[in-house]
Coordinates of C-alpha atoms in Angstrom, one line a residue:
M12 CA -14.0 4.6 12.6
D13 CA -12.3 5.9 15.7
I14 CA -8.6 5.2 16.5
S15 CA -9.7 3.1 19.9
R16 CA -12.2 1.5 17.7
F17 CA -9.4 0.6 15.4
L18 CA -6.7 -0.6 18.4
L19 CA -9.5 -2.7 19.9
L20 CA -10.3 -5.1 16.2
L21 CA -6.8 -4.6 15.6
L22 CA -5.5 -6.2 18.3
K23 CA -8.3 -8.6 19.2
G24 CA -7.6 -10.0 15.6
L25 CA -3.9 -10.5 16.2
S26 CA -4.3 -12.1 19.6
E27 CA -5.8 -15.0 17.5
L28 CA -3.2 -15.4 14.9
D29 CA -0.4 -17.8 16.6
F30 CA 2.2 -16.0 14.4
V31 CA 2.2 -12.9 15.9
E32 CA 5.2 -12.6 18.7
K33 CA 4.6 -8.8 20.1
V34 CA 2.6 -5.8 18.8
D35 CA 4.1 -2.4 19.0
I36 CA 1.4 0.7 18.8
Q37 CA 2.0 4.5 18.9
T38 CA -1.5 6.5 18.5
E39 CA -1.0 10.6 18.4
V40 CA -4.5 12.4 18.1
F41 CA -6.2 11.1 14.9
I42 CA -3.4 8.7 14.1
L43 CA -2.1 5.5 14.7
K44 CA 0.6 3.5 13.9
G45 CA 2.8 0.8 14.7
H46 CA 4.2 -2.5 13.8
A47 CA 3.0 -6.3 14.7
I48 CA 6.4 -8.6 15.4
L49 CA 6.1 -11.7 13.7
K50 CA 8.0 -15.4 13.8
K51 CA 10.5 -15.8 11.2
N52 CA 11.7 -12.8 10.8
R53 CA 9.2 -10.9 9.6
F54 CA 6.5 -7.8 11.2
L55 CA 3.4 -6.1 9.9
Q56 CA 3.3 -2.6 9.6
I57 CA 0.3 -1.0 10.9
Y58 CA -0.6 2.9 10.0
F59 CA -4.5 4.5 10.1
N60 CA -5.3 8.4 10.2
K61 CA -8.8 8.6 11.2
L62 CA -9.2 12.6 9.5
T63 CA -8.0 10.8 5.9
G64 CA -9.3 7.2 6.7
T65 CA -5.4 6.2 5.4
T66 CA -5.2 2.6 6.4
A67 CA -1.8 0.8 5.6
F68 CA -1.1 -3.2 6.3
A69 CA 2.2 -4.1 4.9
L70 CA 3.5 -7.7 5.9
V71 CA 7.8 -7.2 5.4
E72 CA 11.0 -9.6 4.9
K73 CA 13.9 -7.9 4.8
D74 CA 13.3 -4.6 4.8
K75 CA 10.8 -5.3 2.2
R76 CA 7.4 -5.4 1.5
I77 CA 5.8 -9.4 0.6
W78 CA 2.2 -8.8 0.8
G79 CA -0.5 -5.8 2.1
I80 CA -3.5 -4.2 2.0
D81 CA -3.8 -0.3 1.8
Y82 CA -6.5 2.5 1.6
D83 CA -6.1 5.8 0.8
N84 CA -7.8 8.6 -1.4
M85 CA -6.3 8.9 -4.5
R86 CA -6.2 4.4 -5.2
R87 CA -8.8 3.5 -2.9
W88 CA -9.2 0.0 -1.5
H89 CA -6.2 -2.4 -2.8
Y90 CA -4.2 -4.6 -2.2
H91 CA -0.7 -5.7 -2.7
P92 CA -0.1 -9.6 -3.6
L93 CA 2.1 -11.9 -2.4
E94 CA 2.9 -12.7 -6.4
N95 CA 3.7 -8.9 -7.0
P96 CA 3.6 -7.0 -3.9
D97 CA 4.9 -3.7 -5.8
N98 CA 1.6 -4.4 -8.1
H99 CA -1.8 -2.4 -6.8
Q100 CA -5.5 -4.9 -7.4
S101 CA -8.3 -2.7 -6.8
M102 CA -10.3 -4.6 -4.3
D103 CA -13.5 -3.9 -2.0
K104 CA -13.9 -1.8 1.2
K105 CA -12.3 -5.1 3.6
S106 CA -12.6 -4.7 7.8
I107 CA -9.9 -5.3 10.4
E108 CA -11.2 -8.9 10.9
E109 CA -11.3 -9.1 7.0
I110 CA -7.8 -7.9 6.6
I111 CA -6.4 -10.2 9.7
G112 CA -8.1 -12.8 7.6
M113 CA -6.2 -12.4 4.6
L114 CA -3.2 -12.0 6.4
S115 CA -3.7 -15.2 8.3
K116 CA -4.4 -16.9 4.2
T117 CA -1.1 -15.2 3.1
W118 CA 1.0 -16.6 6.4
S119 CA -0.4 -20.1 5.6
L120 CA 1.2 -19.3 2.0
L121 CA 4.9 -18.4 2.9
K122 CA 7.2 -20.8 3.8

């Protein structure tokens, strides 16, 4: 997937979430990185590298990841569950829309 398509799908998905306050994204040739500022002093860290396929979404609270979904060449697709965000649990490939849906569901579980 190219960066412009990734960005389009990302912004569309994030714009539909009522807990997203602001999105700050930077692109550098084949890399996209940034943050979505969320309510309750949380943010979503986002990273995508077109060349390697590396993809990372980390929900952060108090400077610590509390949930996430990643893809890298070593661990492949995996997630960091809310119950134990340091754990790496294998999962099938997810689209951006599916990841945003999982973020929304996770958000509803947070207090």
